[in-house]
PDB file of C-alpha atoms in Angstrom:
ATOM      1  CA  MET A   1     -62.729 -36.991  -2.356  1.00 51.00           C
ATOM      2  CA  LYS A   2     -62.765 -40.943  -3.241  1.00 55.00           C
ATOM      3  CA  TYR A   3     -60.119 -41.318  -0.145  1.00 57.00           C
ATOM      4  CA  ASN A   4     -62.399 -39.413   2.189  1.00 62.00           C
ATOM      5  CA  PHE A   5     -65.242 -41.435   1.833  1.00 62.00           C
ATOM      6  CA  LYS A   6     -63.408 -44.748   2.112  1.00 69.00           C
ATOM      7  CA  ILE A   7     -62.388 -43.170   6.015  1.00 70.00           C
ATOM      8  CA  VAL A   8     -66.491 -42.585   6.442  1.00 71.00           C
ATOM      9  CA  LYS A   9     -67.245 -46.154   5.290  1.00 74.00           C
ATOM     10  CA  ALA A  10     -64.713 -47.486   7.865  1.00 78.00           C
ATOM     11  CA  LEU A  11     -65.551 -45.475  10.790  1.00 79.00           C
ATOM     12  CA  PRO A  12     -68.990 -47.149  12.017  1.00 78.00           C
ATOM     13  CA  LEU A  13     -66.827 -50.286  11.863  1.00 83.00           C
ATOM     14  CA  LEU A  14     -63.796 -48.700  13.904  1.00 86.00           C
ATOM     15  CA  LEU A  15     -66.227 -47.567  16.421  1.00 84.00           C
ATOM     16  CA  PHE A  16     -67.971 -50.952  16.430  1.00 85.00           C
ATOM     17  CA  PHE A  17     -64.537 -52.355  17.258  1.00 90.00           C
ATOM     18  CA  SER A  18     -63.087 -49.598  19.857  1.00 89.00           C
ATOM     19  CA  ILE A  19     -66.475 -50.225  21.870  1.00 88.00           C
ATOM     20  CA  VAL A  20     -65.884 -54.186  21.876  1.00 89.00           C
ATOM     21  CA  LEU A  21     -62.501 -53.813  22.779  1.00 92.00           C
ATOM     22  CA  VAL A  22     -63.316 -51.255  25.757  1.00 89.00           C
ATOM     23  CA  SER A  23     -65.992 -53.407  27.142  1.00 86.00           C
ATOM     24  CA  GLY A  24     -63.739 -56.745  26.567  1.00 87.00           C
ATOM     25  CA  LEU A  25     -61.071 -54.871  28.391  1.00 86.00           C
ATOM     26  CA  VAL A  26     -63.474 -53.755  31.431  1.00 81.00           C
ATOM     27  CA  LEU A  27     -64.994 -57.309  31.633  1.00 80.00           C
ATOM     28  CA  TYR A  28     -61.286 -58.759  31.851  1.00 80.00           C
ATOM     29  CA  GLN A  29     -60.696 -56.699  34.784  1.00 74.00           C
ATOM     30  CA  VAL A  30     -63.674 -57.518  36.312  1.00 70.00           C
ATOM     31  CA  LYS A  31     -62.920 -60.963  36.042  1.00 68.00           C
ATOM     32  CA  TYR A  32     -59.436 -61.050  37.074  1.00 69.00           C
ATOM     33  CA  ASN A  33     -58.896 -58.262  39.571  1.00 62.00           C
ATOM     34  CA  SER A  34     -61.697 -58.897  41.824  1.00 58.00           C
ATOM     35  CA  LYS A  35     -62.537 -61.933  43.221  1.00 55.00           C
ATOM     36  CA  ASP A  36     -66.302 -61.691  43.022  1.00 57.00           C
ATOM     37  CA  VAL A  37     -68.108 -59.294  41.554  1.00 55.00           C
ATOM     38  CA  ARG A  38     -71.083 -60.009  43.471  1.00 60.00           C
ATOM     39  CA  ILE A  39     -69.218 -58.856  46.305  1.00 67.00           C
ATOM     40  CA  ILE A  40     -70.044 -55.029  47.072  1.00 75.00           C
ATOM     41  CA  LYS A  41     -67.185 -52.592  48.489  1.00 81.00           C
ATOM     42  CA  SER A  42     -67.831 -50.922  51.639  1.00 87.00           C
ATOM     43  CA  GLN A  43     -68.703 -47.646  51.783  1.00 87.00           C
ATOM     44  CA  LEU A  44     -67.376 -47.264  55.289  1.00 90.00           C
ATOM     45  CA  ILE A  45     -63.767 -47.863  54.372  1.00 90.00           C
ATOM     46  CA  GLY A  46     -61.844 -44.766  55.814  1.00 89.00           C
ATOM     47  CA  LYS A  47     -65.057 -43.598  57.950  1.00 90.00           C
ATOM     48  CA  ASN A  48     -65.671 -43.583  61.448  1.00 88.00           C
ATOM     49  CA  ILE A  49     -67.808 -46.150  62.734  1.00 88.00           C
ATOM     50  CA  PRO A  50     -71.094 -45.604  62.991  1.00 89.00           C
ATOM     51  CA  LEU A  51     -72.883 -43.641  65.678  1.00 85.00           C
ATOM     52  CA  ILE A  52     -75.740 -46.375  66.474  1.00 85.00           C
ATOM     53  CA  SER A  53     -75.713 -47.730  70.043  1.00 83.00           C
ATOM     54  CA  ILE A  54     -75.721 -51.520  70.425  1.00 86.00           C
ATOM     55  CA  PRO A  55     -77.193 -53.037  73.145  1.00 84.00           C
ATOM     56  CA  GLU A  56     -74.702 -55.701  74.851  1.00 83.00           C
ATOM     57  CA  ILE A  57     -75.675 -59.116  76.208  1.00 78.00           C
ATOM     58  CA  ASN A  58     -73.869 -60.964  78.825  1.00 68.00           C
ATOM     59  CA  TYR A  59     -73.903 -64.253  77.138  1.00 54.00           C
ATOM     60  CA  LYS A  60     -73.057 -65.607  80.869  1.00 56.00           C
ATOM     61  CA  LYS A  61     -75.971 -64.902  82.676  1.00 56.00           C
ATOM     62  CA  ILE A  62     -79.222 -64.486  81.175  1.00 52.00           C
ATOM     63  CA  ASN A  63     -80.049 -60.827  81.514  1.00 54.00           C
ATOM     64  CA  LYS A  64     -81.696 -58.807  78.983  1.00 55.00           C
ATOM     65  CA  GLU A  65     -80.768 -55.603  80.360  1.00 58.00           C
ATOM     66  CA  ASN A  66     -80.272 -52.535  78.108  1.00 62.00           C
ATOM     67  CA  ILE A  67     -76.596 -52.014  78.793  1.00 69.00           C
ATOM     68  CA  ASN A  68     -74.985 -50.497  75.220  1.00 76.00           C
ATOM     69  CA  LEU A  69     -71.753 -51.361  74.020  1.00 77.00           C
ATOM     70  CA  ASN A  70     -69.081 -48.627  74.174  1.00 75.00           C
ATOM     71  CA  LEU A  71     -66.932 -49.089  71.181  1.00 76.00           C
ATOM     72  CA  SER A  72     -64.491 -45.905  72.278  1.00 72.00           C
ATOM     73  CA  TYR A  73     -63.526 -48.388  74.847  1.00 75.00           C
ATOM     74  CA  PHE A  74     -61.660 -50.076  72.406  1.00 79.00           C
ATOM     75  CA  LYS A  75     -59.881 -46.963  70.762  1.00 76.00           C
ATOM     76  CA  GLY A  76     -56.435 -46.748  70.907  1.00 83.00           C
ATOM     77  CA  LYS A  77     -55.856 -50.315  69.366  1.00 87.00           C
ATOM     78  CA  ILE A  78     -57.042 -52.278  66.277  1.00 91.00           C
ATOM     79  CA  PHE A  79     -60.280 -54.163  66.944  1.00 93.00           C
ATOM     80  CA  ALA A  80     -62.596 -56.138  65.038  1.00 94.00           C
ATOM     81  CA  VAL A  81     -66.703 -56.187  64.994  1.00 94.00           C
ATOM     82  CA  ASN A  82     -68.108 -59.302  63.346  1.00 96.00           C
ATOM     83  CA  PHE A  83     -71.920 -59.883  62.826  1.00 96.00           C
ATOM     84  CA  PHE A  84     -73.004 -63.464  63.085  1.00 95.00           C
ATOM     85  CA  ALA A  85     -75.796 -65.403  64.031  1.00 95.00           C
ATOM     86  CA  SER A  86     -76.538 -68.883  65.443  1.00 93.00           C
ATOM     87  CA  TRP A  87     -78.789 -69.640  62.358  1.00 94.00           C
ATOM     88  CA  CYS A  88     -75.967 -68.806  59.477  1.00 93.00           C
ATOM     89  CA  ALA A  89     -74.247 -71.961  58.509  1.00 93.00           C
ATOM     90  CA  PRO A  90     -71.196 -69.756  57.187  1.00 93.00           C
ATOM     91  CA  CYS A  91     -70.805 -68.060  60.666  1.00 93.00           C
ATOM     92  CA  ARG A  92     -70.196 -72.092  61.963  1.00 92.00           C
ATOM     93  CA  ILE A  93     -67.532 -72.462  58.792  1.00 92.00           C
ATOM     94  CA  GLU A  94     -65.649 -69.361  60.067  1.00 93.00           C
ATOM     95  CA  ALA A  95     -66.110 -70.059  63.891  1.00 93.00           C
ATOM     96  CA  PRO A  96     -62.334 -71.610  63.941  1.00 93.00           C
ATOM     97  CA  ILE A  97     -60.843 -68.668  62.067  1.00 94.00           C
ATOM     98  CA  ILE A  98     -62.737 -65.970  64.318  1.00 95.00           C
ATOM     99  CA  GLU A  99     -61.424 -67.933  67.390  1.00 94.00           C
ATOM    100  CA  GLU A 100     -57.619 -67.507  65.859  1.00 94.00           C
ATOM    101  CA  LEU A 101     -58.401 -63.997  65.195  1.00 95.00           C
ATOM    102  CA  SER A 102     -59.432 -63.561  68.623  1.00 94.00           C
ATOM    103  CA  LEU A 103     -55.983 -64.555  69.826  1.00 94.00           C
ATOM    104  CA  ASN A 104     -54.319 -61.368  67.961  1.00 92.00           C
ATOM    105  CA  ILE A 105     -56.988 -58.494  68.629  1.00 93.00           C
ATOM    106  CA  PRO A 106     -60.345 -58.061  70.500  1.00 93.00           C
ATOM    107  CA  ILE A 107     -63.577 -59.141  68.676  1.00 93.00           C
ATOM    108  CA  ILE A 108     -66.827 -57.598  69.289  1.00 93.00           C
ATOM    109  CA  GLY A 109     -69.593 -59.920  67.848  1.00 93.00           C
ATOM    110  CA  ILE A 110     -73.020 -58.661  66.875  1.00 93.00           C
ATOM    111  CA  ALA A 111     -75.770 -61.082  67.053  1.00 93.00           C
ATOM    112  CA  TYR A 112     -78.133 -60.378  64.098  1.00 94.00           C
ATOM    113  CA  LYS A 113     -81.869 -60.995  64.363  1.00 93.00           C
ATOM    114  CA  ASP A 114     -80.959 -63.996  66.458  1.00 92.00           C
ATOM    115  CA  LYS A 115     -82.708 -65.709  69.501  1.00 90.00           C
ATOM    116  CA  PHE A 116     -81.228 -64.595  72.942  1.00 87.00           C
ATOM    117  CA  LEU A 117     -80.677 -68.529  73.907  1.00 88.00           C
ATOM    118  CA  ASP A 118     -79.726 -69.643  70.413  1.00 91.00           C
ATOM    119  CA  THR A 119     -77.069 -66.823  70.759  1.00 91.00           C
ATOM    120  CA  ILE A 120     -75.872 -68.514  74.301  1.00 88.00           C
ATOM    121  CA  LYS A 121     -76.117 -72.041  72.940  1.00 90.00           C
ATOM    122  CA  PHE A 122     -73.838 -70.954  69.594  1.00 92.00           C
ATOM    123  CA  LEU A 123     -71.298 -69.395  71.918  1.00 90.00           C
ATOM    124  CA  ASN A 124     -71.300 -72.445  74.413  1.00 88.00           C
ATOM    125  CA  ASN A 125     -70.730 -74.660  71.374  1.00 87.00           C
ATOM    126  CA  TYR A 126     -68.019 -72.997  69.569  1.00 84.00           C
ATOM    127  CA  GLY A 127     -66.361 -71.297  72.261  1.00 84.00           C
ATOM    128  CA  ASN A 128     -66.455 -67.857  72.635  1.00 89.00           C
ATOM    129  CA  PRO A 129     -64.249 -65.343  71.033  1.00 93.00           C
ATOM    130  CA  TYR A 130     -65.998 -62.341  71.684  1.00 92.00           C
ATOM    131  CA  THR A 131     -64.548 -59.908  74.290  1.00 90.00           C
ATOM    132  CA  LYS A 132     -68.010 -58.270  74.073  1.00 88.00           C
ATOM    133  CA  THR A 133     -71.369 -59.278  72.539  1.00 89.00           C
ATOM    134  CA  GLY A 134     -74.269 -57.013  71.097  1.00 90.00           C
ATOM    135  CA  ILE A 135     -77.361 -58.027  69.816  1.00 89.00           C
ATOM    136  CA  ASP A 136     -79.227 -56.460  66.646  1.00 91.00           C
ATOM    137  CA  ASN A 137     -82.575 -57.690  66.912  1.00 89.00           C
ATOM    138  CA  GLU A 138     -84.562 -55.439  64.383  1.00 89.00           C
ATOM    139  CA  GLY A 139     -81.322 -55.454  61.938  1.00 91.00           C
ATOM    140  CA  LYS A 140     -80.946 -51.704  62.199  1.00 92.00           C
ATOM    141  CA  ILE A 141     -77.548 -51.787  63.121  1.00 93.00           C
ATOM    142  CA  ALA A 142     -76.568 -53.733  60.536  1.00 94.00           C
ATOM    143  CA  ILE A 143     -77.981 -50.983  57.981  1.00 94.00           C
ATOM    144  CA  GLU A 144     -76.208 -48.445  59.630  1.00 93.00           C
ATOM    145  CA  TRP A 145     -73.158 -50.878  59.214  1.00 94.00           C
ATOM    146  CA  GLY A 146     -73.820 -51.064  55.606  1.00 93.00           C
ATOM    147  CA  VAL A 147     -74.055 -54.965  56.075  1.00 93.00           C
ATOM    148  CA  TYR A 148     -76.208 -56.967  53.619  1.00 91.00           C
ATOM    149  CA  GLY A 149     -75.652 -60.326  54.953  1.00 89.00           C
ATOM    150  CA  VAL A 150     -74.092 -62.562  57.934  1.00 89.00           C
ATOM    151  CA  PRO A 151     -71.294 -62.981  58.462  1.00 94.00           C
ATOM    152  CA  GLU A 152     -69.430 -59.920  57.962  1.00 95.00           C
ATOM    153  CA  THR A 153     -66.171 -58.957  59.461  1.00 95.00           C
ATOM    154  CA  PHE A 154     -64.818 -55.373  60.029  1.00 95.00           C
ATOM    155  CA  LEU A 155     -61.484 -54.267  61.284  1.00 94.00           C
ATOM    156  CA  ILE A 156     -61.230 -51.005  63.026  1.00 93.00           C
ATOM    157  CA  ASN A 157     -58.111 -49.068  63.931  1.00 91.00           C
ATOM    158  CA  ALA A 158     -56.735 -47.098  66.657  1.00 89.00           C
ATOM    159  CA  ASP A 159     -58.286 -43.982  65.388  1.00 88.00           C
ATOM    160  CA  GLY A 160     -61.942 -45.496  65.365  1.00 88.00           C
ATOM    161  CA  LYS A 161     -61.888 -45.605  61.723  1.00 91.00           C
ATOM    162  CA  ILE A 162     -63.248 -48.517  59.593  1.00 92.00           C
ATOM    163  CA  ILE A 163     -60.203 -49.662  57.584  1.00 93.00           C
ATOM    164  CA  TYR A 164     -61.365 -53.302  56.018  1.00 93.00           C
ATOM    165  CA  ARG A 165     -64.418 -55.336  55.553  1.00 94.00           C
ATOM    166  CA  HIS A 166     -64.644 -58.738  54.727  1.00 93.00           C
ATOM    167  CA  ALA A 167     -68.457 -60.079  53.508  1.00 91.00           C
ATOM    168  CA  GLY A 168     -68.895 -63.745  53.930  1.00 91.00           C
ATOM    169  CA  PRO A 169     -67.450 -66.480  55.861  1.00 93.00           C
ATOM    170  CA  LEU A 170     -63.805 -65.264  56.781  1.00 92.00           C
ATOM    171  CA  LEU A 171     -61.737 -68.234  55.247  1.00 91.00           C
ATOM    172  CA  TYR A 172     -58.369 -68.983  56.030  1.00 92.00           C
ATOM    173  CA  ASP A 173     -56.539 -67.720  53.053  1.00 91.00           C
ATOM    174  CA  VAL A 174     -58.357 -64.492  53.536  1.00 92.00           C
ATOM    175  CA  TYR A 175     -57.411 -64.210  56.926  1.00 94.00           C
ATOM    176  CA  THR A 176     -53.542 -64.994  56.336  1.00 94.00           C
ATOM    177  CA  THR A 177     -53.104 -62.696  53.197  1.00 93.00           C
ATOM    178  CA  GLU A 178     -55.483 -59.622  53.968  1.00 92.00           C
ATOM    179  CA  ILE A 179     -56.142 -59.727  57.492  1.00 94.00           C
ATOM    180  CA  LEU A 180     -53.066 -60.630  59.279  1.00 94.00           C
ATOM    181  CA  PRO A 181     -50.700 -58.299  57.259  1.00 93.00           C
ATOM    182  CA  LEU A 182     -53.033 -55.463  58.057  1.00 93.00           C
ATOM    183  CA  ILE A 183     -53.155 -55.997  61.588  1.00 93.00           C
ATOM    184  CA  LYS A 184     -49.247 -56.429  61.802  1.00 92.00           C
ATOM    185  CA  LYS A 185     -49.057 -52.968  59.713  1.00 91.00           C
ATOM    186  CA  ASN A 186     -51.357 -51.065  62.019  1.00 89.00           C
ATOM    187  CA  ILE A 187     -49.695 -52.383  65.031  1.00 88.00           C
ATOM    188  CA  GLU A 188     -46.381 -51.065  63.757  1.00 88.00           C
ATOM    189  CA  ASN A 189     -47.749 -47.771  62.511  1.00 85.00           C
ATOM    190  CA  ASP A 190     -49.304 -47.609  66.166  1.00 81.00           C
ATOM    191  CA  LYS A 191     -45.800 -48.045  67.772  1.00 81.00           C
ATOM    192  CA  LYS A 192     -44.010 -45.371  65.536  1.00 80.00           C
ATOM    193  CA  ASN A 193     -46.445 -42.900  66.625  1.00 73.00           C
TER     194      ASN A 193
ATOM    195  CA  MET B   1    -138.702 -21.845  44.457  1.00 60.00           C
ATOM    196  CA  ILE B   2    -135.808 -21.330  42.548  1.00 62.00           C
ATOM    197  CA  LYS B   3    -134.193 -19.800  45.488  1.00 67.00           C
ATOM    198  CA  LYS B   4    -134.900 -22.920  47.287  1.00 70.00           C
ATOM    199  CA  ILE B   5    -133.073 -25.074  44.922  1.00 72.00           C
ATOM    200  CA  ASN B   6    -130.395 -22.805  44.703  1.00 78.00           C
ATOM    201  CA  LEU B   7    -129.941 -22.811  48.128  1.00 76.00           C
ATOM    202  CA  GLN B   8    -129.556 -26.825  48.009  1.00 78.00           C
ATOM    203  CA  ILE B   9    -127.089 -26.704  45.553  1.00 77.00           C
ATOM    204  CA  ILE B  10    -124.966 -24.400  47.190  1.00 75.00           C
ATOM    205  CA  LEU B  11    -125.195 -26.780  50.081  1.00 72.00           C
ATOM    206  CA  LEU B  12    -124.776 -29.882  48.384  1.00 73.00           C
ATOM    207  CA  PHE B  13    -121.349 -28.164  47.019  1.00 74.00           C
ATOM    208  CA  SER B  14    -120.331 -26.966  50.167  1.00 72.00           C
ATOM    209  CA  PHE B  15    -120.149 -30.546  51.275  1.00 67.00           C
ATOM    210  CA  LEU B  16    -118.218 -31.531  48.333  1.00 67.00           C
ATOM    211  CA  LEU B  17    -115.783 -29.118  49.429  1.00 66.00           C
ATOM    212  CA  LEU B  18    -115.159 -30.257  53.332  1.00 62.00           C
ATOM    213  CA  PRO B  19    -112.934 -32.870  52.045  1.00 58.00           C
ATOM    214  CA  GLN B  20    -110.712 -29.985  50.125  1.00 57.00           C
ATOM    215  CA  PHE B  21    -110.447 -28.136  53.437  1.00 53.00           C
ATOM    216  CA  TYR B  22    -109.388 -31.284  55.174  1.00 53.00           C
ATOM    217  CA  VAL B  23    -106.715 -31.527  53.038  1.00 50.00           C
ATOM    218  CA  ILE B  24    -105.449 -27.894  53.491  1.00 49.00           C
ATOM    219  CA  ALA B  25    -105.546 -28.392  57.265  1.00 48.00           C
ATOM    220  CA  ASP B  26    -103.830 -31.615  56.923  1.00 49.00           C
ATOM    221  CA  ASN B  27    -100.976 -30.464  54.416  1.00 49.00           C
ATOM    222  CA  ASN B  28     -97.819 -31.018  56.976  1.00 55.00           C
ATOM    223  CA  SER B  29     -98.162 -34.691  57.713  1.00 66.00           C
ATOM    224  CA  LEU B  30     -98.841 -37.446  55.366  1.00 73.00           C
ATOM    225  CA  SER B  31    -101.571 -39.670  55.334  1.00 82.00           C
ATOM    226  CA  SER B  32    -100.892 -43.495  55.816  1.00 85.00           C
ATOM    227  CA  LEU B  33    -101.768 -44.121  52.107  1.00 89.00           C
ATOM    228  CA  GLU B  34     -99.615 -41.188  50.987  1.00 89.00           C
ATOM    229  CA  ILE B  35     -96.683 -42.686  53.220  1.00 90.00           C
ATOM    230  CA  THR B  36     -97.372 -46.308  51.645  1.00 91.00           C
ATOM    231  CA  ASN B  37     -97.172 -44.955  48.361  1.00 92.00           C
ATOM    232  CA  LYS B  38     -94.039 -43.020  48.620  1.00 92.00           C
ATOM    233  CA  THR B  39     -92.466 -45.757  50.144  1.00 93.00           C
ATOM    234  CA  ARG B  40     -93.137 -48.195  47.468  1.00 93.00           C
ATOM    235  CA  GLU B  41     -92.451 -45.551  44.874  1.00 93.00           C
ATOM    236  CA  ILE B  42     -88.987 -45.135  46.332  1.00 94.00           C
ATOM    237  CA  SER B  43     -88.822 -48.866  47.065  1.00 94.00           C
ATOM    238  CA  LYS B  44     -88.774 -49.638  43.340  1.00 93.00           C
ATOM    239  CA  ASN B  45     -85.868 -47.531  42.775  1.00 93.00           C
ATOM    240  CA  ILE B  46     -83.679 -49.464  45.606  1.00 93.00           C
ATOM    241  CA  ARG B  47     -81.894 -52.525  44.599  1.00 92.00           C
ATOM    242  CA  CYS B  48     -81.782 -55.804  46.972  1.00 91.00           C
ATOM    243  CA  LEU B  49     -78.602 -56.533  47.769  1.00 88.00           C
ATOM    244  CA  VAL B  50     -79.444 -60.189  48.477  1.00 86.00           C
ATOM    245  CA  CYS B  51     -81.205 -60.698  44.915  1.00 82.00           C
ATOM    246  CA  GLN B  52     -79.104 -58.104  43.039  1.00 75.00           C
ATOM    247  CA  ASN B  53     -81.358 -57.986  39.997  1.00 82.00           C
ATOM    248  CA  GLN B  54     -84.623 -57.063  41.952  1.00 90.00           C
ATOM    249  CA  SER B  55     -85.630 -53.982  43.681  1.00 93.00           C
ATOM    250  CA  ILE B  56     -86.816 -54.046  47.409  1.00 92.00           C
ATOM    251  CA  ASP B  57     -90.046 -53.419  46.705  1.00 92.00           C
ATOM    252  CA  GLU B  58     -90.242 -56.877  44.715  1.00 90.00           C
ATOM    253  CA  SER B  59     -88.087 -58.673  46.911  1.00 90.00           C
ATOM    254  CA  GLY B  60     -89.023 -61.106  49.735  1.00 88.00           C
ATOM    255  CA  SER B  61     -85.618 -61.086  51.426  1.00 90.00           C
ATOM    256  CA  GLU B  62     -85.056 -60.040  55.241  1.00 90.00           C
ATOM    257  CA  LEU B  63     -82.733 -57.372  54.324  1.00 92.00           C
ATOM    258  CA  ALA B  64     -85.453 -55.736  51.733  1.00 93.00           C
ATOM    259  CA  LYS B  65     -88.111 -55.943  54.488  1.00 93.00           C
ATOM    260  CA  ASP B  66     -85.915 -54.141  56.887  1.00 94.00           C
ATOM    261  CA  LEU B  67     -84.984 -51.833  54.080  1.00 94.00           C
ATOM    262  CA  ARG B  68     -88.631 -51.089  53.155  1.00 94.00           C
ATOM    263  CA  VAL B  69     -89.728 -50.583  56.825  1.00 94.00           C
ATOM    264  CA  LEU B  70     -86.814 -48.156  57.087  1.00 94.00           C
ATOM    265  CA  ILE B  71     -87.705 -46.328  54.229  1.00 94.00           C
ATOM    266  CA  LYS B  72     -91.083 -45.971  55.352  1.00 93.00           C
ATOM    267  CA  GLU B  73     -90.040 -44.503  58.917  1.00 93.00           C
ATOM    268  CA  LYS B  74     -87.984 -41.838  57.384  1.00 93.00           C
ATOM    269  CA  VAL B  75     -90.702 -41.012  55.013  1.00 93.00           C
ATOM    270  CA  SER B  76     -93.209 -40.738  57.788  1.00 91.00           C
ATOM    271  CA  ASN B  77     -90.927 -38.405  59.346  1.00 91.00           C
ATOM    272  CA  GLY B  78     -90.506 -36.184  56.508  1.00 90.00           C
ATOM    273  CA  TYR B  79     -87.122 -37.172  54.740  1.00 92.00           C
ATOM    274  CA  ASN B  80     -87.436 -36.287  51.138  1.00 91.00           C
ATOM    275  CA  ASP B  81     -86.634 -38.890  48.425  1.00 92.00           C
ATOM    276  CA  GLN B  82     -83.001 -37.381  48.087  1.00 93.00           C
ATOM    277  CA  GLU B  83     -82.251 -37.671  51.530  1.00 94.00           C
ATOM    278  CA  ILE B  84     -83.543 -41.224  51.620  1.00 95.00           C
ATOM    279  CA  TYR B  85     -81.427 -42.101  48.412  1.00 94.00           C
ATOM    280  CA  ASN B  86     -78.557 -40.207  49.807  1.00 93.00           C
ATOM    281  CA  TYR B  87     -78.637 -42.387  53.391  1.00 94.00           C
ATOM    282  CA  LEU B  88     -78.709 -45.436  51.554  1.00 94.00           C
ATOM    283  CA  SER B  89     -75.931 -44.982  48.848  1.00 92.00           C
ATOM    284  CA  ASP B  90     -73.539 -43.714  51.828  1.00 93.00           C
ATOM    285  CA  ARG B  91     -73.876 -46.771  53.663  1.00 93.00           C
ATOM    286  CA  TYR B  92     -74.201 -49.562  50.613  1.00 92.00           C
ATOM    287  CA  GLY B  93     -72.699 -47.688  47.591  1.00 89.00           C
ATOM    288  CA  ASP B  94     -74.222 -46.409  44.620  1.00 89.00           C
ATOM    289  CA  TYR B  95     -74.723 -49.995  43.613  1.00 88.00           C
ATOM    290  CA  ILE B  96     -78.030 -49.866  45.710  1.00 91.00           C
ATOM    291  CA  LEU B  97     -79.839 -47.055  43.289  1.00 92.00           C
ATOM    292  CA  LEU B  98     -81.084 -49.094  40.380  1.00 90.00           C
ATOM    293  CA  LYS B  99     -80.669 -45.877  38.554  1.00 87.00           C
ATOM    294  CA  PRO B 100     -76.997 -45.016  38.668  1.00 82.00           C
ATOM    295  CA  PRO B 101     -76.761 -41.247  39.456  1.00 83.00           C
ATOM    296  CA  PHE B 102     -74.913 -38.884  36.751  1.00 83.00           C
ATOM    297  CA  LYS B 103     -71.192 -38.636  38.052  1.00 81.00           C
ATOM    298  CA  THR B 104     -67.997 -38.291  36.664  1.00 79.00           C
ATOM    299  CA  ASN B 105     -67.315 -42.034  36.554  1.00 77.00           C
ATOM    300  CA  THR B 106     -70.749 -42.566  35.056  1.00 80.00           C
ATOM    301  CA  VAL B 107     -70.406 -40.136  32.353  1.00 83.00           C
ATOM    302  CA  LEU B 108     -69.627 -42.621  29.501  1.00 81.00           C
ATOM    303  CA  LEU B 109     -72.400 -44.559  30.509  1.00 83.00           C
ATOM    304  CA  TRP B 110     -75.124 -41.817  30.374  1.00 86.00           C
ATOM    305  CA  LEU B 111     -73.745 -40.117  27.417  1.00 88.00           C
ATOM    306  CA  LEU B 112     -72.379 -43.364  25.206  1.00 86.00           C
ATOM    307  CA  PRO B 113     -75.945 -43.688  23.868  1.00 89.00           C
ATOM    308  CA  PHE B 114     -76.626 -40.017  22.372  1.00 90.00           C
ATOM    309  CA  LEU B 115     -73.120 -39.928  21.401  1.00 87.00           C
ATOM    310  CA  ILE B 116     -73.982 -43.006  19.187  1.00 87.00           C
ATOM    311  CA  LEU B 117     -76.977 -41.557  17.869  1.00 91.00           C
ATOM    312  CA  ILE B 118     -75.402 -38.610  16.973  1.00 90.00           C
ATOM    313  CA  CYS B 119     -72.524 -40.284  15.135  1.00 86.00           C
ATOM    314  CA  GLY B 120     -75.279 -42.591  13.498  1.00 87.00           C
ATOM    315  CA  SER B 121     -77.483 -39.798  12.237  1.00 89.00           C
ATOM    316  CA  PHE B 122     -74.521 -38.002  11.079  1.00 87.00           C
ATOM    317  CA  PHE B 123     -73.457 -40.985   8.724  1.00 85.00           C
ATOM    318  CA  VAL B 124     -76.656 -41.819   7.969  1.00 89.00           C
ATOM    319  CA  ILE B 125     -77.803 -38.062   6.869  1.00 90.00           C
ATOM    320  CA  ARG B 126     -74.304 -37.998   4.870  1.00 86.00           C
ATOM    321  CA  PHE B 127     -75.207 -41.534   2.952  1.00 85.00           C
ATOM    322  CA  PHE B 128     -78.637 -40.163   2.083  1.00 87.00           C
ATOM    323  CA  ARG B 129     -77.230 -36.830   1.096  1.00 83.00           C
ATOM    324  CA  LYS B 130     -75.024 -38.617  -1.677  1.00 72.00           C
TER     325      LYS B 130
END
């Protein structure tokens, strides 16, 4: 009976320490296994690209005709979708990397809440890395893609499924450690099939 | 005289009833006030992903504004609350909901307080019995 009482007395303390241990482990994992807690995982990984149509702009001529970007045109090979804006400073930072990425795979740029002439100026200044450029004036396309800020970059595989999303400016280490290997892997897979 | 007053009273009350009929007739589509109220109610439960611990109802960010417009559009198109929550979490994850849904990976989150309460009360009861 006396022995039993001791266990009962110690239990709350044990419970407390186990809770501390578990939450400590969780925090440790959060800190060391993911780069930034504030970065929200994309829900669209492994899913088809959203069906919403994207109005295309022709950056060379000033025309605002509503031609929709045909993303299925790119199906059959890996490509990227990059949300950008001329007013967005990180987009300027990532511009050289996007340029380099465009040497490997086609990129579709989507100008997010940007003025038409500003977009053109931006593309002229930084060189246009985009195979096609679309516009998202109201931010509706971005919402369909689960975008919560510019820039964001998506990789889409040959089947038209989203395989990768990077939020924030694309920096060189992310480009070499995450994006390039993924592109290589996908191109090799496509060759096998 | 009494009859006259009665008639007047009936007439008066029938006028009071008129708005009721109006509501019944317009049952299917929400009034703009109802849409606004419902939009705000839903917005209070949606996390702003730019300023992460505010709801989009409180936030002044562009994305929050866009999401409020979107929710309003969906409400006026007759979507129910759950459909709107699902639409948003399909795109932004459960993180966008300020109240985490009850799922297998959130069981501990929801049940732990009750578990602790039960355990605690068990010990308290045992302690006082002695």
